[in-house]
Structures are given as C-alpha cells and as structure tokens.
PDB file of C-alpha atoms in Angstrom:
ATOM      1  CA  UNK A   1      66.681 -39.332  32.916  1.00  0.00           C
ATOM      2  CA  UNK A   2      68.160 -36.185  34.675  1.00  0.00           C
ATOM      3  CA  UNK A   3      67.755 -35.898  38.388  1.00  0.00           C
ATOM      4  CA  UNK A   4      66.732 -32.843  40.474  1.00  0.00           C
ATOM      5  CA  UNK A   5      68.802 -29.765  39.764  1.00  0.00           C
ATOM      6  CA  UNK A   6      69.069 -26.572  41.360  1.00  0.00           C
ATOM      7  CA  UNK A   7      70.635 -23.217  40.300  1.00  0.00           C
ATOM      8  CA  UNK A   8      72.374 -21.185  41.487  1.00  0.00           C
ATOM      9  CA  UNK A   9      74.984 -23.985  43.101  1.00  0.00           C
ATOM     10  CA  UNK A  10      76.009 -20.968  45.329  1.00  0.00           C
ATOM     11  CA  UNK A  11      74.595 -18.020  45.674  1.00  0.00           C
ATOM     12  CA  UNK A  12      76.489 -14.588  47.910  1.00  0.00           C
ATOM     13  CA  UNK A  13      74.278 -12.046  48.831  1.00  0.00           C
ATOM     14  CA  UNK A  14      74.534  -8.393  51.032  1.00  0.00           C
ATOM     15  CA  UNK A  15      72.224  -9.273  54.460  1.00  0.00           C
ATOM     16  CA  UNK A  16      68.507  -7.215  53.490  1.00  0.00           C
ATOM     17  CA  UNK A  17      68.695  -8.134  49.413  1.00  0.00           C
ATOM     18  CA  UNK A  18      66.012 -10.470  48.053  1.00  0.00           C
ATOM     19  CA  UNK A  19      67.528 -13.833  46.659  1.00  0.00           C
ATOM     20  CA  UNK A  20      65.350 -16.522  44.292  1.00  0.00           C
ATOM     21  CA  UNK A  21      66.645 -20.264  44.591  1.00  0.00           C
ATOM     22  CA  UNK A  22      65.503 -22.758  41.701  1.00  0.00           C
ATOM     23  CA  UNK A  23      64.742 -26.224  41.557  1.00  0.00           C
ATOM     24  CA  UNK A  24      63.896 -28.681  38.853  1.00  0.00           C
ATOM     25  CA  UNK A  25      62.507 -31.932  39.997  1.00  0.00           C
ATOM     26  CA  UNK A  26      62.976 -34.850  38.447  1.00  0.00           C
ATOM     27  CA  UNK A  27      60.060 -35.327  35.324  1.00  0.00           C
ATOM     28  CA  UNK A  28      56.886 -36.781  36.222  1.00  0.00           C
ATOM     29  CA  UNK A  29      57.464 -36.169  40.012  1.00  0.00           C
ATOM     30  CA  UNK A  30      54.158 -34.617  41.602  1.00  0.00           C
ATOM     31  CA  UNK A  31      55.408 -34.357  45.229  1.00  0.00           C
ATOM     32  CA  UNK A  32      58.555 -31.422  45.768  1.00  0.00           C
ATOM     33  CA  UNK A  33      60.363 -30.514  48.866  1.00  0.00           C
ATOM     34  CA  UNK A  34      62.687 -27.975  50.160  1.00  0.00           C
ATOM     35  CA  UNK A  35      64.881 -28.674  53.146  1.00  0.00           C
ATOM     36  CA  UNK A  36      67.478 -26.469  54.745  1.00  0.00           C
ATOM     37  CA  UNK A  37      70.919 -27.833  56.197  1.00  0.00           C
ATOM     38  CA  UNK A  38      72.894 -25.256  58.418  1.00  0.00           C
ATOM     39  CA  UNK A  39      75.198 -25.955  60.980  1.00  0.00           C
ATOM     40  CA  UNK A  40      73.192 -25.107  64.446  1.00  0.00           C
ATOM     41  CA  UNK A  41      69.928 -27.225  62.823  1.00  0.00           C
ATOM     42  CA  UNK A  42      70.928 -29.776  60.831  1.00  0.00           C
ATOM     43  CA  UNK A  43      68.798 -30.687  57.802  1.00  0.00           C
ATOM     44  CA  UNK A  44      64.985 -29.285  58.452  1.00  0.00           C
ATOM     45  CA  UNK A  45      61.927 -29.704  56.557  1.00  0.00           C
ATOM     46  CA  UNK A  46      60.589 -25.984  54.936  1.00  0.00           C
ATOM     47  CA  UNK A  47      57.468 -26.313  52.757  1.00  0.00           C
ATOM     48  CA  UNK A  48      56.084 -29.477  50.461  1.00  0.00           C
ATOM     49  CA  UNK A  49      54.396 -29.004  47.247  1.00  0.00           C
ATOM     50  CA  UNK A  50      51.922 -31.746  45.753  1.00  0.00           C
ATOM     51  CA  UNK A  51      51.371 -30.244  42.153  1.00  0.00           C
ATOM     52  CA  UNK A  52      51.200 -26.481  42.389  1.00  0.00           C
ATOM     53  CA  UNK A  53      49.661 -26.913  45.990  1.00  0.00           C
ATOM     54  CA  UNK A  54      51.660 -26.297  49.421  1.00  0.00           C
ATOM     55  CA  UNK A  55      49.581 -28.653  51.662  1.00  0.00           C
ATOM     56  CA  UNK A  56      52.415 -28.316  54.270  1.00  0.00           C
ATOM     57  CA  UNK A  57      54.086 -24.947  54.710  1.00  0.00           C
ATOM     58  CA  UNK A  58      54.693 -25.273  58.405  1.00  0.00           C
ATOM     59  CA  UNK A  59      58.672 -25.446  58.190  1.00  0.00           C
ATOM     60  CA  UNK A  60      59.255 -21.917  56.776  1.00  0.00           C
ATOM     61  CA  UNK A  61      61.132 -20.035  59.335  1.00  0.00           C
ATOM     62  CA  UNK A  62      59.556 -16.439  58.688  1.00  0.00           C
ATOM     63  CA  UNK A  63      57.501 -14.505  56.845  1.00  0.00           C
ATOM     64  CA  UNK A  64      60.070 -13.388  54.398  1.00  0.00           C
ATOM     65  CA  UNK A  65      60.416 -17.300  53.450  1.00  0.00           C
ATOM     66  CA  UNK A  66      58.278 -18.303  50.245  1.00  0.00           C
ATOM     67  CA  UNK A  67      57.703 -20.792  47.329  1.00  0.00           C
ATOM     68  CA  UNK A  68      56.012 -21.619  44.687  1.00  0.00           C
ATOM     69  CA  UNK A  69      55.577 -23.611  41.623  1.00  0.00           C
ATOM     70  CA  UNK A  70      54.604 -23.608  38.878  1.00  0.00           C
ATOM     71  CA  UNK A  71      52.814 -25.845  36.211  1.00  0.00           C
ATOM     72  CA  UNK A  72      54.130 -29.046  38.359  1.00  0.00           C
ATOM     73  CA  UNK A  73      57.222 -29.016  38.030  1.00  0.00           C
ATOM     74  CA  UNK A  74      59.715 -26.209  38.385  1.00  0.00           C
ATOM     75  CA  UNK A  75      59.827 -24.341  42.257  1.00  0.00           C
ATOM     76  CA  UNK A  76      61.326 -21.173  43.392  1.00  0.00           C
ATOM     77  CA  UNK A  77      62.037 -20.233  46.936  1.00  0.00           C
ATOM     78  CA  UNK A  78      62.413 -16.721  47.877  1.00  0.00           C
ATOM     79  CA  UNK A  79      64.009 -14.931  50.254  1.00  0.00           C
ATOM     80  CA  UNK A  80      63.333 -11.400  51.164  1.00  0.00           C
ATOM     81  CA  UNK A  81      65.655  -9.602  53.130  1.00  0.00           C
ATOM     82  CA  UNK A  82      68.095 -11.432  53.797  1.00  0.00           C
ATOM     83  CA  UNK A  83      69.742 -12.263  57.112  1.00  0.00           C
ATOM     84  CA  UNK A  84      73.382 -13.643  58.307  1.00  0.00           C
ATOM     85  CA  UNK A  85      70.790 -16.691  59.670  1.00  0.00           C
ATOM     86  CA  UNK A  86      69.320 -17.719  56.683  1.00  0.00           C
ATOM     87  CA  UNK A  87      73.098 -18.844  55.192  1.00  0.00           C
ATOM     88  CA  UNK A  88      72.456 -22.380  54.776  1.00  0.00           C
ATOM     89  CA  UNK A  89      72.342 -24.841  52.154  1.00  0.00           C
ATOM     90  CA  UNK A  90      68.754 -25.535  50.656  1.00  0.00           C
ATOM     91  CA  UNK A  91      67.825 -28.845  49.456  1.00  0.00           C
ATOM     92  CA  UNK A  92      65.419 -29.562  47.077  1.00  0.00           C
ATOM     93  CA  UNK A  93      63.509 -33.401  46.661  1.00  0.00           C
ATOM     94  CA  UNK A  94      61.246 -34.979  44.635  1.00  0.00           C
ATOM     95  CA  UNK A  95      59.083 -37.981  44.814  1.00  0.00           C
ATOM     96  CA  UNK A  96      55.992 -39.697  42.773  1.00  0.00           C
ATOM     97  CA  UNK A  97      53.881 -39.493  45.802  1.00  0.00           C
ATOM     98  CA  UNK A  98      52.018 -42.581  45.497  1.00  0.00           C
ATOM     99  CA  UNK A  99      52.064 -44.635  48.431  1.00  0.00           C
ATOM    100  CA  UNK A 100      52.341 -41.640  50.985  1.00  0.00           C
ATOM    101  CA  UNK A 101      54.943 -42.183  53.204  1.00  0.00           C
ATOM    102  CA  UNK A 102      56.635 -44.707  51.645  1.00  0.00           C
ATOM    103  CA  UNK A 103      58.013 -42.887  48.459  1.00  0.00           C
ATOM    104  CA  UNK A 104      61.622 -42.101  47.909  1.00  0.00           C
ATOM    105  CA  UNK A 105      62.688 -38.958  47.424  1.00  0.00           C
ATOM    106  CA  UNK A 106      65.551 -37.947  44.974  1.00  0.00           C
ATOM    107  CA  UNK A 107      67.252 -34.860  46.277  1.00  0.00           C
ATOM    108  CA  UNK A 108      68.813 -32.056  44.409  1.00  0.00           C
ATOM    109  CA  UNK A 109      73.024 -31.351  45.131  1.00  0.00           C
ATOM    110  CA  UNK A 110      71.498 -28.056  47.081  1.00  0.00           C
ATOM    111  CA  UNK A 111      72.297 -24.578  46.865  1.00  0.00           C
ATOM    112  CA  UNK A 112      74.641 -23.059  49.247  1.00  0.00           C
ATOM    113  CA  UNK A 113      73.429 -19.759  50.201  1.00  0.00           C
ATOM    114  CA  UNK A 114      76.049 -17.334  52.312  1.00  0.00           C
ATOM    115  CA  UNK A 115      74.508 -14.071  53.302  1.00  0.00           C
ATOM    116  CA  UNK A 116      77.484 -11.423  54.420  1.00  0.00           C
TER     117      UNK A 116
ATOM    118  CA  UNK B   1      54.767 -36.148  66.173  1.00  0.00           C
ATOM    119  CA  UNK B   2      57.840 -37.901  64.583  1.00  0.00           C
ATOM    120  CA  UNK B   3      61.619 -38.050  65.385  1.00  0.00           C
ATOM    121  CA  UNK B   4      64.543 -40.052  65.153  1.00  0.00           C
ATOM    122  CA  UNK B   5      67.364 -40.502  67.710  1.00  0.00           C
ATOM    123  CA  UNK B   6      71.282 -41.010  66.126  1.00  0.00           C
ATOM    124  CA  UNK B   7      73.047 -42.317  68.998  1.00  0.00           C
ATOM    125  CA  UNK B   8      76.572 -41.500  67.701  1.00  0.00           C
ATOM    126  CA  UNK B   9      77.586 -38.245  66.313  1.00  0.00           C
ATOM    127  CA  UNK B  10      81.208 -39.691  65.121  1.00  0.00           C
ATOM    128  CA  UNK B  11      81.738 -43.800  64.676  1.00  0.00           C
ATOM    129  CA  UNK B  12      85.319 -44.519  64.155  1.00  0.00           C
ATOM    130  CA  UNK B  13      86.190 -48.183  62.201  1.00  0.00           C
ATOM    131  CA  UNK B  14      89.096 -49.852  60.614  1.00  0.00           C
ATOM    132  CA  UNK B  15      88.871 -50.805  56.909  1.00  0.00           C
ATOM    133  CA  UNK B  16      87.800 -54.347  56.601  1.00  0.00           C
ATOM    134  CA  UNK B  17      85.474 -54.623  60.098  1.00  0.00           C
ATOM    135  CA  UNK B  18      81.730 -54.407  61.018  1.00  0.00           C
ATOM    136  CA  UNK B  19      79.831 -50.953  60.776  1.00  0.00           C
ATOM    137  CA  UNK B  20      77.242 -50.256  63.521  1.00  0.00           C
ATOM    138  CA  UNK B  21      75.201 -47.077  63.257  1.00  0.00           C
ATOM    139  CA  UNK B  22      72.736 -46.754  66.483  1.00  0.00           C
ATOM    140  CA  UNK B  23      69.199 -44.913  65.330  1.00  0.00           C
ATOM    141  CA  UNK B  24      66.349 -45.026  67.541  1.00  0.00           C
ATOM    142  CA  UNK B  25      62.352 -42.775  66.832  1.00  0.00           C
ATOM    143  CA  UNK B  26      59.976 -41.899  67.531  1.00  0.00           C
ATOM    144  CA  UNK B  27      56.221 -42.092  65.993  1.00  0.00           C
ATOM    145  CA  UNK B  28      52.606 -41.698  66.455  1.00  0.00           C
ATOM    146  CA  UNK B  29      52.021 -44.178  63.860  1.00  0.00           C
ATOM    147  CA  UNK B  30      53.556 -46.766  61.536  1.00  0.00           C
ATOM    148  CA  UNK B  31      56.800 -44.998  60.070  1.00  0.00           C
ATOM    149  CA  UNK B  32      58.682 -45.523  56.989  1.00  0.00           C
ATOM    150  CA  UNK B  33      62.328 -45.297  57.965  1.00  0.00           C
ATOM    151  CA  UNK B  34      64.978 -44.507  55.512  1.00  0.00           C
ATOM    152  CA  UNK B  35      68.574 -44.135  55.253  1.00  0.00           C
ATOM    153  CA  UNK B  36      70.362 -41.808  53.613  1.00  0.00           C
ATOM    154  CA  UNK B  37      74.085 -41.014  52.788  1.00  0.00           C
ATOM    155  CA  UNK B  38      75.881 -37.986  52.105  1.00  0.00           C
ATOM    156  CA  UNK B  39      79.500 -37.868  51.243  1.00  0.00           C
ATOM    157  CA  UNK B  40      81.429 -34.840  51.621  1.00  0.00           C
ATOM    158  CA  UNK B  41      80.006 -32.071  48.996  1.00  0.00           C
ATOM    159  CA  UNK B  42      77.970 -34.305  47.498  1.00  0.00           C
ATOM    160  CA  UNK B  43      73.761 -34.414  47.495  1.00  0.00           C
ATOM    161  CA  UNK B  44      71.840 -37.373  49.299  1.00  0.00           C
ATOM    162  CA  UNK B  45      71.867 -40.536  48.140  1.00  0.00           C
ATOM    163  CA  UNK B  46      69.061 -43.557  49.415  1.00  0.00           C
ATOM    164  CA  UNK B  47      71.007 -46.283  51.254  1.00  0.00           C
ATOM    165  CA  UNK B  48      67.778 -48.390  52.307  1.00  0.00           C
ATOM    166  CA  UNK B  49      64.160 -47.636  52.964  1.00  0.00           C
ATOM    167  CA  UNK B  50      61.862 -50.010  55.267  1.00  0.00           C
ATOM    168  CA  UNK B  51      58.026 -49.374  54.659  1.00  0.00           C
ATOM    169  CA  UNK B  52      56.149 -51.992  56.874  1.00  0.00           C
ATOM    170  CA  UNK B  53      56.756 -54.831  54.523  1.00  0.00           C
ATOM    171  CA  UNK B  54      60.354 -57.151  55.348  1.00  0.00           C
ATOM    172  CA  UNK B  55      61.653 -56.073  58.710  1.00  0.00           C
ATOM    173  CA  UNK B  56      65.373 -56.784  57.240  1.00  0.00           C
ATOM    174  CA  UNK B  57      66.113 -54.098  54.798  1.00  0.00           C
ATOM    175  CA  UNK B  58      69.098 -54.443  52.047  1.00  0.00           C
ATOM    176  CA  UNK B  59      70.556 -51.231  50.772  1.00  0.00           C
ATOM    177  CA  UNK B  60      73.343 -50.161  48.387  1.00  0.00           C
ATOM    178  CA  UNK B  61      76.914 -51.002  48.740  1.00  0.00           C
ATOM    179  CA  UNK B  62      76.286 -53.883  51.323  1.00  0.00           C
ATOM    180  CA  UNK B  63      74.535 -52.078  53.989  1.00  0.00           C
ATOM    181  CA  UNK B  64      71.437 -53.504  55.967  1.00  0.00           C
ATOM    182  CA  UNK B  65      68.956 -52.357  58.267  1.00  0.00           C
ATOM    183  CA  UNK B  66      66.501 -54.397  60.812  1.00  0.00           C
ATOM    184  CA  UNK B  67      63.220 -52.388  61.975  1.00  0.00           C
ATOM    185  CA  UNK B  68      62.809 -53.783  65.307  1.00  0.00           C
ATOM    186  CA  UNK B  69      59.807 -52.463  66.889  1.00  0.00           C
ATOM    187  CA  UNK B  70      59.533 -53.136  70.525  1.00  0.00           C
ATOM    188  CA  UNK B  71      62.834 -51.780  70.946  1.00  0.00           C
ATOM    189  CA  UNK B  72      61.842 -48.482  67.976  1.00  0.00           C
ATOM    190  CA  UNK B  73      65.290 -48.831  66.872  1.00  0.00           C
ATOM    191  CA  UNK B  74      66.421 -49.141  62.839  1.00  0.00           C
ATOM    192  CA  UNK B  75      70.244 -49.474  63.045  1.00  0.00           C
ATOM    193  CA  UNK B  76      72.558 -49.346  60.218  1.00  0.00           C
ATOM    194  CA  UNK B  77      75.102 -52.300  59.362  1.00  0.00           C
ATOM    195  CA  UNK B  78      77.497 -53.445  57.241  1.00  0.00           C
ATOM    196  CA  UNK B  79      79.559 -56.190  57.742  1.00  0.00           C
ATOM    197  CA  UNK B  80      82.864 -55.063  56.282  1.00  0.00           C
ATOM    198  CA  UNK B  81      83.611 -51.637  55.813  1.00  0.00           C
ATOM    199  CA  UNK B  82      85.505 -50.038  52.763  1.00  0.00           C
ATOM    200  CA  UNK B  83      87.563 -46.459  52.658  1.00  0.00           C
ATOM    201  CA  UNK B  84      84.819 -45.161  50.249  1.00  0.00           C
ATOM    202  CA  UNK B  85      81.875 -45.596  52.966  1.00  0.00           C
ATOM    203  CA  UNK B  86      83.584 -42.500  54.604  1.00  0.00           C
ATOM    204  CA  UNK B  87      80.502 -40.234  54.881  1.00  0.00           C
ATOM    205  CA  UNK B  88      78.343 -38.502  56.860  1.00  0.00           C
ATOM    206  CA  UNK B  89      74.765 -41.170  57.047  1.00  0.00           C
ATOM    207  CA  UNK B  90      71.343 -39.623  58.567  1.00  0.00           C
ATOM    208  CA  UNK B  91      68.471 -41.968  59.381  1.00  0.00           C
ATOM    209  CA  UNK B  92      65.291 -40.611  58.829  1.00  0.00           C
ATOM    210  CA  UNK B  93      61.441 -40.953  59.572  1.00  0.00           C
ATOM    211  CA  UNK B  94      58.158 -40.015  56.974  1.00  0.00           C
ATOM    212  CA  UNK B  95      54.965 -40.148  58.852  1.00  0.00           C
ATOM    213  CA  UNK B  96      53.968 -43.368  56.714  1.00  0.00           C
ATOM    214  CA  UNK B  97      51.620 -44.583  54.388  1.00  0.00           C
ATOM    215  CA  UNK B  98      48.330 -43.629  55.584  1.00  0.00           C
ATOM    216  CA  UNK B  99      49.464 -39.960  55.126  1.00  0.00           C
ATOM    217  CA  UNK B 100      49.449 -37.696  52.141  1.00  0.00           C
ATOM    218  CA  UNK B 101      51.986 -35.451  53.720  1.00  0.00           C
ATOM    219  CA  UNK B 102      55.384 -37.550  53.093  1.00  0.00           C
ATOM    220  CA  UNK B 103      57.744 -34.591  55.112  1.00  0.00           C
ATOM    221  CA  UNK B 104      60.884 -36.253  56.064  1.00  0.00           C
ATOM    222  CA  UNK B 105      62.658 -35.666  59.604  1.00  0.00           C
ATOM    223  CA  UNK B 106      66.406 -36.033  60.053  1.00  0.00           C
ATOM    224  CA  UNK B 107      68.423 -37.406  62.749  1.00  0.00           C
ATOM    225  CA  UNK B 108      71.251 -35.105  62.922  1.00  0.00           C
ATOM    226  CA  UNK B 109      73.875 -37.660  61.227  1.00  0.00           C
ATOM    227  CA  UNK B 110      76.382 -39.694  62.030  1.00  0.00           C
ATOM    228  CA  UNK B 111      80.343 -39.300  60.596  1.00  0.00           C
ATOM    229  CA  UNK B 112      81.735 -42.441  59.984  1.00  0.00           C
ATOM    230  CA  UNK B 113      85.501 -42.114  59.332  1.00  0.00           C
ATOM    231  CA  UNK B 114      87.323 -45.278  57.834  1.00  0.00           C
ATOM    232  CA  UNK B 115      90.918 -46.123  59.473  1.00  0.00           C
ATOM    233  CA  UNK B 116      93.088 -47.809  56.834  1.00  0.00           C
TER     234      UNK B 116
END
C-alpha cells in the first residue's frame, strides 16, 4: 500500500503565525513519530505516539510545539508562533510497534518548513 | 542514555572500490542499530537493521553491516561502490527490545560522494 505522507511538502510562514503540519502513517501502523532535521541539529527526535497516546514527548523544543492524533492514525503538529528557529524540515515515521526496539520505521518525504 | 558516533562527516570513493562508513555508540542496554539512507531531496530509506539476532547484517543494494560489540562499533560496507550510492547515510540507535519507547537517535550522517 501507500507509505507515510505528509502535507504541506513546504510550507512559508511570517515568524509569530501558527502553522499545522500533517502526517498520514502508513495503515495499520500503531507507533508514529515526528523528527526534525535542520542544519545546526541534524535529525532530532520530537514526540512519539503509540495509538492516540504520547508516551514520549520529551523532544519538543518549547511550549509552543504540539501534536496530536487522532483515531490512530492521522497526526498534526502545531506550531504556535512561529520563529526564524523552528525552519526545519519535519519528518514523520511509522512503525507496527511490536517487538519494541527492533521495528522499522517507514518515514514520510518531510515537510520543509521556512519561517521568514 | 543512547548515541551513536559517525566518524566521517564526508567519505570520498572511486566508482568500482570498497565503501567504509566508521559508526561507533553508545548504550545502556542492548541496541538495535539501523542504517538509513537519504539521497538528495529524497525521504529515508532502511539500508540494514541489526536487532541482537546475526551479528552480520545484509542490506539493500549490496551493503553490509557487522555489530561488533567489544569494540561498540556497527560500520557500513560495501564492497564495490556504484555512482547511484551517492547519498548522505546516518547510522542510528533505538533503545532495543525490552523497551516500549522505540525513539530513534541519529548520528549526524555521513556524505559519501562517488568519483567516476
């Protein structure tokens, strides 16, 4: 089937707006993940999601970082107030979760945020 | 605490010899280790993932990986290297099996440039 997609594929926004970044994990996946690559940090680890449950939350930067999800499967992250340090590009993963560690997951092509 | 160690920040090969990238981590406990490729604006793809089972991992596209542990090193190899392996590759460390919480850390990559 379809792998993990994420919209917008880029996304320009004024520094201080709010922006919403999608993903859609691959079907049947119960584990999600958002990463962040930027140039200064390299690819970083921001919140995990098994179902609708963040067990792990401790890679958001800030307060103004969030997620959810929602019935298992699709996840937003939001951004409030936006600043020139959150341009980046966010990744999105999936995995089945079953054997802890072990799983693969299947990342998303990411969406390139650029805050001006 | 986890983290991997990517020795070389640029490799530089000919088309048609060996490919050697260096990754050494770091882990409280028994890792999984993965590989993972990304070509230029493209998402991540899974080259190889050891999980405690075969110390000699096979991948994709002829590349292999050996988890040696007395020396905590899981280096990248290929014996014969082709224009289209030009790409940046990240080695990677989950906390392993034991653990519900399958957060990946990134070394911060390798470029591996292909000299015809």
């Amino acid at each position: 089937g379809a792998g993990v997609s994420q919209s917008p594929s880029n996304k320009v926004t004024e520094k201080g707006k709010d922006v919403e970044l999608r993903c859609d994990p691959i079907s049947g996946h119960t584990a999600l993940y958002w990463y962040r690559q930027s140039l200064g940090q390299g690819l970083e680890f921001l919140i995990y999601f098994q179902g609708n449950s963040a067990p792990d939350k401790s890679g958001l930067p800030s307060d103004r970082f969030s997620a959810e999800r929602t019935g298992g499967s699709v996840s937003t992250l939001t951004i409030q107030r936006t600043q020139q340090e959150d341009s980046a590009v966010y990744l999105c993963a999936s995995s089945l979760a079953l054997s802890g560690g072990a799983e693969t997951q299947y990342f998303g092509p990411g969406t390139r945020l650029l805050v001006l | 605490a986890q983290s991997v160690t990517q020795l070389d920040s640029h490799v530089s090969v000919s088309e048609g010899t060996p490919v050697l990238l260096r990754c050494n981590y770091s882990s409280s406990y028994s890792p999984s280790l993965f590989w993972y490729v990304q070509h230029p604006n493209k998402g991540l793809q899974l080259l190889l993932k050891y999980t405690s089972a075969a110390t000699l991992v096979k991948g994709i596209n002829g590349f292999e990986a050996e988890f040696k542990k007395s020396e905590t090193s899981f280096h990248l190899t290929k014996p014969s290297a082709h224009m289209s392996d030009a790409a940046e590759y990240f080695c990677v460390v989950s906390q392993g099996i034991n653990f519900g919480n399958e957060k990946l850390t990134f070394g911060t990559g390798t470029r591996l440039t292909i000299i015809p």
